[in-house]
XYZ file of N, CA and C in Angstrom:
618
model
N 10.380 -6.661 34.553
C 10.233 -6.866 33.410
C 8.641 -6.656 33.128
N 8.210 -7.540 34.693
C 6.499 -7.580 34.981
C 5.598 -6.182 34.574
N 6.986 -5.352 35.392
C 5.698 -4.000 35.062
C 6.407 -3.181 34.110
N 7.081 -3.385 33.586
C 7.139 -2.634 31.886
C 6.002 -2.142 31.220
N 6.235 -1.382 30.323
C 4.681 -0.438 30.126
C 5.351 -0.899 28.208
N 3.630 -1.375 27.753
C 3.335 -0.985 26.519
C 2.944 -0.229 25.349
N 3.226 0.603 25.214
C 2.857 1.093 23.938
C 2.505 0.214 23.214
N 0.995 0.620 22.241
C 0.893 0.221 21.381
C -0.645 1.175 20.574
N 0.075 2.031 19.430
C -0.452 2.947 18.669
C -0.943 2.108 17.512
N -2.183 2.489 17.261
C -2.542 0.878 16.345
C -2.539 1.695 14.761
N -1.625 2.057 14.534
C -1.151 3.212 12.743
C -1.469 1.945 12.185
N -1.947 0.300 12.307
C -1.064 -0.823 11.591
C -2.870 -1.038 11.562
N -3.633 -0.485 12.041
C -4.963 -0.621 11.226
C -5.603 -0.666 9.889
N -5.146 0.499 9.247
C -4.664 0.173 7.898
C -4.106 -1.206 6.880
N -2.931 -1.322 7.530
C -2.312 -2.554 7.230
C -3.031 -3.495 7.429
N -4.034 -3.832 8.766
C -4.160 -4.934 8.521
C -5.811 -5.549 8.060
N -6.243 -4.311 7.789
C -7.005 -3.646 6.972
C -6.417 -4.825 5.724
N -5.443 -3.792 5.086
C -4.927 -4.814 3.616
C -5.226 -6.114 3.990
N -4.058 -6.825 4.816
C -4.130 -8.378 5.650
C -5.588 -8.304 4.758
N -6.476 -7.961 5.558
C -8.129 -8.872 5.588
C -8.371 -8.452 4.273
N -8.128 -7.341 3.469
C -8.827 -7.108 1.888
C -8.318 -8.257 1.262
N -6.595 -8.462 1.285
C -5.905 -9.677 0.158
C -5.970 -11.425 0.675
N -7.164 -11.112 2.027
C -7.256 -12.599 2.429
C -8.438 -13.421 1.205
N -9.488 -11.971 1.886
C -10.779 -12.353 1.066
C -11.046 -12.835 -0.731
N -9.302 -10.943 -0.945
C -9.072 -11.735 -2.698
C -8.621 -13.062 -3.342
N -7.359 -13.733 -2.374
C -7.287 -15.389 -2.363
C -8.502 -15.731 -2.162
N -9.186 -16.056 -0.971
C -10.223 -16.916 -1.203
C -11.145 -16.815 -2.148
N -11.349 -15.884 -2.806
C -12.149 -15.246 -3.770
C -11.125 -16.405 -5.278
N -10.850 -15.861 -5.705
C -9.502 -16.281 -6.429
C -9.641 -17.743 -6.475
N -9.821 -18.707 -5.033
C -9.253 -20.333 -4.828
C -11.221 -20.185 -5.327
N -11.696 -19.945 -5.076
C -12.822 -20.244 -5.300
C -13.725 -19.704 -6.566
N -12.878 -18.951 -7.978
C -13.017 -18.989 -8.755
C -12.223 -20.004 -9.422
N -11.168 -20.400 -9.282
C -9.918 -21.527 -9.653
C -10.415 -22.982 -9.644
N -11.731 -23.034 -8.247
C -12.347 -24.742 -8.406
C -13.677 -24.572 -9.316
N -14.020 -23.881 -9.117
C -15.232 -23.369 -10.368
C -15.485 -23.533 -11.946
N -13.479 -23.339 -12.711
C -12.654 -22.986 -13.652
C -12.179 -24.515 -14.267
N -12.433 -25.271 -12.624
C -11.984 -26.464 -12.975
C -12.840 -27.528 -12.891
N -13.481 -27.027 -12.477
C -14.908 -28.110 -12.726
C -16.044 -28.065 -14.264
N -15.612 -26.646 -14.312
C -16.398 -26.534 -15.761
C -15.627 -27.063 -16.684
N -14.536 -26.856 -16.845
C -13.243 -27.148 -17.698
C -13.830 -28.404 -17.493
N -13.933 -29.515 -16.575
C -14.068 -31.194 -16.579
C -14.774 -31.420 -17.263
N -16.344 -30.298 -16.655
C -17.496 -30.774 -17.501
C -17.205 -30.790 -19.391
N -17.004 -29.796 -19.652
C -16.671 -29.388 -21.411
C -15.914 -30.499 -21.971
N -14.538 -30.975 -21.253
C -14.218 -32.061 -21.699
C -14.462 -33.288 -21.554
N -15.571 -33.672 -20.956
C -16.809 -35.166 -20.474
C -17.045 -35.063 -22.006
N -17.907 -33.746 -21.801
C -19.044 -33.543 -23.394
C -18.490 -33.797 -24.406
N -17.063 -32.917 -24.375
C -16.345 -33.473 -25.667
C -15.959 -34.653 -25.820
N -15.164 -35.322 -25.268
C -14.826 -37.125 -25.508
C -16.358 -37.231 -26.027
N -17.274 -37.637 -24.884
C -18.983 -38.122 -25.162
C -19.572 -38.077 -27.016
N -19.511 -36.907 -27.620
C -19.944 -36.233 -28.377
C -19.122 -36.252 -29.067
N -17.611 -36.978 -29.695
C -16.705 -37.155 -30.469
C -16.547 -38.827 -30.684
N -17.172 -39.459 -29.171
C -17.418 -40.629 -29.278
C -18.773 -41.263 -30.258
N -19.620 -40.391 -30.101
C -20.751 -40.266 -31.064
C -20.435 -40.282 -32.502
N -20.068 -39.439 -32.327
C -19.350 -39.016 -33.883
C -18.558 -40.265 -34.417
N -17.704 -40.542 -33.573
C -16.812 -41.648 -34.166
C -18.121 -43.384 -34.689
N -18.771 -43.185 -33.690
C -19.868 -44.564 -34.230
C -20.870 -43.935 -34.729
N -20.962 -42.953 -35.379
C -22.258 -42.433 -36.363
C -21.037 -43.131 -37.858
N -20.050 -42.029 -37.820
C -19.367 -41.875 -38.875
C -18.668 -43.291 -39.522
N -18.466 -44.732 -38.721
C -18.728 -45.849 -39.041
C -19.963 -46.407 -39.422
N -20.798 -45.963 -39.649
C -22.314 -46.833 -39.744
C -21.853 -48.143 -39.258
N -22.263 -48.951 -39.910
C -22.453 -50.123 -40.103
C -21.005 -51.638 -40.236
N -20.063 -50.550 -40.427
C -18.660 -51.237 -40.922
C -18.712 -51.880 -39.762
N -18.075 -51.155 -38.661
C -17.672 -51.583 -37.423
C -18.062 -51.274 -36.184
N -17.965 -51.713 -35.522
C -18.527 -51.620 -33.686
C -16.982 -50.859 -33.453
N -17.863 -49.118 -32.790
C -16.886 -48.258 -32.235
C -16.457 -49.070 -30.941
N -14.262 -49.278 -30.970
C -13.843 -49.546 -29.923
C -14.099 -49.093 -29.134
N -13.980 -49.420 -27.591
C -13.891 -48.726 -26.179
C -13.092 -49.237 -25.443
N -12.215 -47.673 -24.754
C -11.782 -48.530 -23.901
C -11.290 -48.320 -22.316
N -11.684 -49.174 -21.710
C -12.271 -48.929 -20.238
C -10.714 -48.329 -19.452
N -10.135 -48.579 -19.888
C -8.481 -48.619 -19.081
C -8.485 -46.588 -19.534
N -8.514 -46.419 -20.194
C -8.291 -44.523 -21.094
C -9.446 -44.063 -20.008
N -10.778 -44.334 -19.614
C -11.949 -43.844 -19.270
C -11.593 -43.852 -17.813
N -10.968 -45.280 -17.549
C -10.711 -45.022 -16.040
C -9.870 -44.498 -15.750
N -8.193 -43.712 -15.851
C -7.996 -42.761 -16.264
C -8.308 -41.241 -16.074
N -9.555 -41.359 -16.615
C -9.859 -40.119 -16.660
C -10.707 -39.993 -15.251
N -11.368 -40.633 -14.657
C -12.362 -39.971 -14.095
C -11.013 -40.380 -12.537
N -9.650 -41.605 -13.037
C -8.727 -40.936 -11.783
C -8.655 -39.431 -11.501
N -8.201 -38.840 -12.973
C -7.238 -37.896 -12.941
C -8.552 -37.018 -12.207
N -9.410 -36.463 -12.203
C -10.669 -35.786 -12.137
C -10.433 -36.196 -10.361
N -10.852 -37.102 -9.698
C -10.486 -37.224 -8.472
C -9.719 -36.960 -7.826
N -8.533 -36.883 -8.279
C -6.916 -36.803 -7.924
C -6.988 -34.857 -8.181
N -7.206 -34.106 -8.659
C -7.251 -32.820 -9.251
C -8.580 -32.279 -7.978
N -10.038 -33.127 -7.925
C -10.648 -32.836 -7.044
C -9.757 -32.418 -4.943
N -9.025 -33.368 -4.851
C -8.318 -33.798 -3.880
C -7.250 -32.984 -3.519
N -6.930 -32.059 -4.619
C -5.921 -31.465 -4.459
C -6.448 -30.037 -3.981
N -7.178 -29.715 -4.737
C -7.926 -28.787 -4.670
C -8.584 -28.567 -2.869
N -8.925 -29.917 -3.057
C -9.458 -29.554 -2.029
C -8.729 -29.568 -0.481
N -7.320 -30.270 -0.360
C -6.308 -30.109 0.307
C -5.534 -28.450 0.472
N -5.533 -27.931 -0.861
C -4.830 -26.797 -0.631
C -5.942 -25.527 -0.958
N -7.093 -26.060 -0.477
C -8.292 -25.176 -0.229
C -8.078 -24.448 1.190
N -7.970 -25.836 2.057
C -7.579 -25.927 3.710
C -6.761 -25.997 4.253
N -5.927 -25.829 3.787
C -4.751 -25.413 3.741
C -4.858 -23.962 3.679
N -4.973 -23.299 2.828
C -5.358 -21.517 2.644
C -5.717 -20.985 3.775
N -7.706 -21.489 3.801
C -8.510 -21.293 4.874
C -7.779 -21.276 6.807
N -7.038 -22.595 6.681
C -6.494 -22.514 7.948
C -5.440 -21.468 7.811
N -4.899 -21.423 7.378
C -3.479 -19.921 7.302
C -4.028 -18.792 7.595
N -5.143 -18.588 6.587
C -5.524 -17.274 7.176
C -6.538 -16.938 8.019
N -7.035 -18.053 8.425
C -7.898 -17.912 9.483
C -7.583 -17.301 10.836
N -6.805 -16.717 10.500
C -6.289 -16.170 12.553
C -7.079 -15.393 13.191
N -7.558 -16.129 14.354
C -8.806 -15.708 15.154
C -8.348 -14.320 15.737
N -9.017 -13.243 15.899
C -9.276 -12.040 16.721
C -9.627 -12.346 17.642
N -8.643 -11.488 19.055
C -8.030 -11.891 20.594
C -9.712 -10.863 20.505
N -9.950 -10.963 21.661
C -10.966 -9.927 21.849
C -10.163 -8.225 21.983
N -9.424 -8.284 22.763
C -8.166 -6.743 22.261
C -8.147 -6.092 20.702
N -8.325 -7.068 19.935
C -8.212 -6.965 18.806
C -9.256 -6.576 18.018
N -10.535 -6.725 18.857
C -11.503 -6.437 18.667
C -11.971 -5.228 19.452
N -11.621 -5.065 20.077
C -11.520 -3.790 20.913
C -11.176 -2.440 19.961
N -10.269 -2.567 19.926
C -8.993 -1.259 18.666
C -9.555 -1.707 18.287
N -9.140 -2.414 16.851
C -8.818 -2.258 15.784
C -10.802 -2.721 15.137
N -12.080 -3.195 16.678
C -13.150 -3.522 15.780
C -14.273 -1.954 16.060
N -14.400 -2.497 17.645
C -14.945 -0.823 18.258
C -14.430 0.425 18.478
N -13.260 -0.068 18.547
C -12.457 1.630 18.716
C -11.928 1.813 17.424
N -12.385 1.549 16.500
C -12.191 1.463 15.018
C -10.594 1.825 14.628
N -9.246 1.453 15.251
C -8.364 2.357 15.700
C -7.538 3.216 15.599
N -8.736 4.413 15.939
C -8.631 5.426 16.720
C -7.634 6.202 17.840
N -7.555 4.822 18.595
C -6.876 5.180 20.067
C -5.751 4.267 20.219
N -4.699 4.571 21.201
C -3.666 4.291 21.527
C -3.238 3.671 22.479
N -3.081 2.587 23.115
C -3.012 1.826 24.378
C -2.141 1.529 25.354
N -1.574 1.911 26.426
C -0.905 1.815 27.630
C -1.253 0.541 28.594
N -0.134 -0.210 28.357
C -0.674 -1.777 29.094
C 0.446 -1.613 29.816
N 0.585 -1.951 31.182
C 1.236 -2.701 32.081
C 0.955 -3.749 32.793
N 1.994 -5.012 32.852
C 1.578 -5.783 33.905
C -0.193 -6.930 33.113
N 0.251 -6.337 31.696
C -0.841 -7.807 30.719
C -1.967 -7.116 31.180
N -2.432 -5.465 31.779
C -3.526 -4.909 31.652
C -3.703 -3.516 31.145
N -4.800 -3.215 30.728
C -4.871 -1.732 30.025
C -5.012 -0.405 31.662
N -3.781 0.047 31.050
C -4.063 1.345 31.891
C -4.939 2.813 31.616
N -4.494 2.741 30.375
C -5.148 3.404 29.752
C -5.692 3.568 28.016
N -6.726 4.289 27.342
C -6.468 4.337 25.706
C -6.853 6.209 25.881
N -5.994 6.627 24.827
C -6.128 7.839 23.963
C -6.680 7.989 22.333
N -7.321 8.830 22.473
C -7.330 8.655 20.588
C -6.510 9.641 20.304
N -6.076 9.516 19.345
C -4.877 9.784 18.649
C -5.230 10.040 16.653
N -5.556 10.044 16.781
C -6.319 10.211 15.587
C -7.180 12.111 14.596
N -6.548 12.534 15.855
C -7.462 13.563 15.511
C -6.540 14.841 14.450
N -5.809 14.287 14.229
C -4.604 15.085 12.979
C -5.435 14.655 11.741
N -5.232 13.294 11.240
C -5.680 12.871 10.398
C -7.699 13.155 10.562
N -8.143 13.975 10.890
C -10.020 14.645 10.319
C -10.440 13.623 11.139
N -10.062 12.437 11.617
C -11.035 11.581 13.073
C -11.936 12.459 13.946
N -12.844 11.454 14.376
C -13.379 12.104 15.319
C -13.379 11.665 16.547
N -12.831 11.790 17.678
C -13.205 10.236 18.858
C -14.443 9.357 18.910
N -14.697 8.694 19.803
C -16.108 8.272 20.003
C -16.852 8.581 21.008
N -18.133 8.763 20.177
C -19.308 8.946 21.356
C -19.888 7.243 22.069
N -19.035 6.912 22.782
C -19.745 5.448 23.563
C -20.705 5.824 24.066
N -21.945 5.958 23.905
C -22.868 5.847 24.590
C -23.422 5.469 26.620
N -23.736 4.818 25.940
C -23.200 3.372 27.671
C -21.967 2.671 27.579
N -21.578 3.585 28.428
C -20.134 3.152 28.513
C -20.399 2.047 29.425
N -20.798 1.778 30.989
C -21.222 1.105 31.605
C -21.112 -0.987 31.015
N -22.129 -0.401 29.621
C -22.155 -1.766 28.666
C -20.646 -2.148 28.072
N -20.718 -1.160 27.743
C -18.735 -1.341 26.778
C -17.526 -1.294 28.172
N -17.402 -1.011 29.314
C -17.348 -1.163 29.982
C -16.528 -3.493 30.166
N -18.539 -3.369 30.489
C -18.618 -5.203 31.021
C -18.351 -5.722 29.812
N -18.206 -5.429 28.371
C -18.415 -6.423 27.330
C -16.584 -6.412 27.017
N -15.889 -5.470 27.107
C -14.325 -5.820 27.115
C -13.872 -6.051 27.955
N -14.638 -6.772 29.147
C -13.874 -6.599 30.619
C -12.469 -6.873 30.580
N -13.225 -8.676 29.646
C -11.835 -9.213 29.997
C -10.370 -9.096 29.119
N -10.616 -7.630 28.066
C -9.670 -7.246 27.584
C -8.580 -6.080 28.065
N -9.226 -5.909 28.717
C -8.567 -4.425 29.604
C -7.931 -5.059 30.914
N -8.705 -6.223 31.488
C -7.570 -7.758 31.569
C -7.754 -6.895 33.880
N -8.660 -6.556 33.910
C -8.746 -5.867 35.472
C -9.919 -6.518 36.660
N -10.001 -7.839 35.995
C -10.233 -8.551 36.592
C -11.812 -8.482 37.330
N -12.649 -7.310 36.755
C -13.971 -6.957 37.595
C -15.053 -7.585 36.756
N -15.802 -8.061 37.226
C -17.489 -9.026 36.399
C -18.805 -7.583 36.272
N -18.569 -6.470 37.269
C -20.146 -5.261 37.404
C -19.175 -4.097 37.577
N -19.534 -3.751 37.299
C -20.064 -1.587 36.798
C -21.144 -0.911 36.815
N -20.700 -0.285 38.385
C -21.355 0.994 38.461
C -20.943 2.764 38.226
N -22.292 3.042 38.455
C -21.847 4.181 38.032
C -21.323 5.621 39.246
N -20.160 6.404 39.203
C -19.543 6.671 40.456
C -19.640 8.399 39.884
N -19.939 8.775 41.316
C -19.748 10.221 40.812
C -18.397 10.934 40.096
N -18.722 11.724 39.196
C -17.796 12.474 38.588
C -16.856 13.366 38.687
N -15.684 14.066 38.640
C -15.218 14.961 38.996
C -15.500 16.292 38.656
N -15.279 16.463 37.434
C -16.495 17.771 36.764
C -16.527 17.586 35.637
N -17.757 18.309 34.436
C -17.938 17.772 33.418
C -17.783 16.834 32.916
N -16.449 17.338 32.688
C -15.424 16.551 31.018
C -14.798 15.581 31.255
N -15.892 14.716 33.042
C -15.234 13.156 33.046
C -16.228 12.200 34.145
N -16.562 10.991 33.097
C -17.191 10.352 34.073
C -16.219 9.208 34.202
N -16.792 8.893 35.791
C -16.357 7.707 36.283
C -16.821 6.797 36.378
N -16.676 5.655 37.064
C -17.502 3.966 36.585
C -16.317 3.218 37.987
N -17.424 2.915 38.946
C -16.445 1.770 39.953
C -16.443 0.527 39.458
N -14.994 0.287 39.391
C -15.151 -1.385 39.013
C -15.126 -2.973 39.734
N -16.212 -4.146 39.875
C -16.448 -5.149 40.634
C -16.040 -5.835 40.644
N -15.426 -6.829 41.246
C -15.050 -8.299 40.981
C -16.104 -8.855 41.669
N -15.899 -10.832 41.529
C -16.703 -11.412 42.011
C -17.076 -11.540 42.873
N -15.901 -11.506 44.032
C -16.326 -11.303 45.795
C -17.122 -9.151 45.976
N -17.769 -8.831 45.257
C -17.850 -7.462 45.861
C -17.298 -6.917 46.336
N -15.807 -7.097 45.463
C -14.594 -5.560 46.266
C -14.807 -4.798 44.651
N -14.378 -3.809 45.636
C -14.306 -3.202 44.299
C -12.478 -2.814 44.428
N -12.066 -3.041 43.003
C -11.049 -3.580 42.332
C -10.508 -2.288 41.416
N -11.053 -1.325 41.570
C -10.621 -0.174 40.652
C -11.938 1.344 39.828
N -11.929 1.522 39.135
C -12.028 3.362 38.628
C -11.912 3.087 37.220
N -12.999 3.407 36.033
C -12.585 3.393 35.005
C -12.975 5.351 34.510
N -11.707 6.175 34.139
C -12.143 7.407 34.985
C -12.249 7.651 32.855
N -13.693 8.185 32.181
C -13.612 8.793 31.038
C -13.632 10.044 30.863
N -12.367 10.323 29.753
C -12.394 12.264 30.068
C -13.503 12.217 28.300
N -14.331 13.341 29.272
C -15.025 13.493 27.675
C -15.162 14.832 28.039
N -15.302 15.108 25.768
C -15.192 16.399 25.681
C -16.498 17.233 25.185
N -16.729 18.691 24.669
C -18.135 19.692 24.839
C -19.013 19.233 24.270
N -18.592 17.844 23.325
C -19.396 16.994 22.155
C -20.092 15.202 22.877
N -18.810 15.250 23.989
C -19.389 13.794 24.651
C -18.995 12.987 24.029
N -17.458 13.227 23.508
C -16.589 12.325 22.793
C -15.798 11.676 23.978
N -15.601 10.950 23.229
C -14.005 9.817 25.137
C -12.962 10.506 23.982
N -12.722 10.987 24.635
C -11.268 11.852 24.462
C -10.298 10.517 25.125
N -10.285 9.930 26.096
C -9.044 8.876 26.941
C -10.022 8.082 28.001
N -9.658 7.059 27.953
C -10.088 6.498 29.743
C -9.172 5.915 30.345
N -9.178 6.246 31.089
C -7.813 5.113 32.423
C -8.347 4.900 33.746
N -7.721 3.348 33.620
C -7.821 3.087 35.059
C -6.480 2.906 35.786
N -7.605 3.517 37.457
C -6.807 3.318 38.345
C -7.470 3.007 39.938
N -6.865 2.741 40.796
C -7.606 1.954 42.586
C -8.036 2.452 42.918
């Protein structure tokens, strides 16, 4: 089972984008809800104060307005309960939505914009291939391929820490040597380049 190949075609890029947009909308709604409750509380308190003042003024000198500490305490407790409940719900929502993407997610859906299919075997990325040509998209123009390989080394899973240019087989391919901590060559990265210098595929080999 360890040698079984898994091919991931990131057409779900738009699906993930919709999920991210939905999460942002939910966060915005939550913030608006909190702001609305806070504003409502201010208006209610102001209304209570104004009505108390009016009642006192209307009675003149006939009697001193009655004051109920119990009712006022209940209002304060209600406000505190609402604030605590909103805070707890906000924390739960943020925790549920804050799924941290992996470096491989950032590679496929971030840097490569979901334009490449990924072939994985034994936990290692064996190849990337441009798949969005039919949608009118263009392949990526990766200017500094050595830095690209080093940045996403752990996502590719080939245990290298250094990258060195190697001789290209022809004008349509760029090859880089992959070197581990012990200065041992652990493989090569082959970039297939089109006439415009855009990366059509990336293949890892020994």
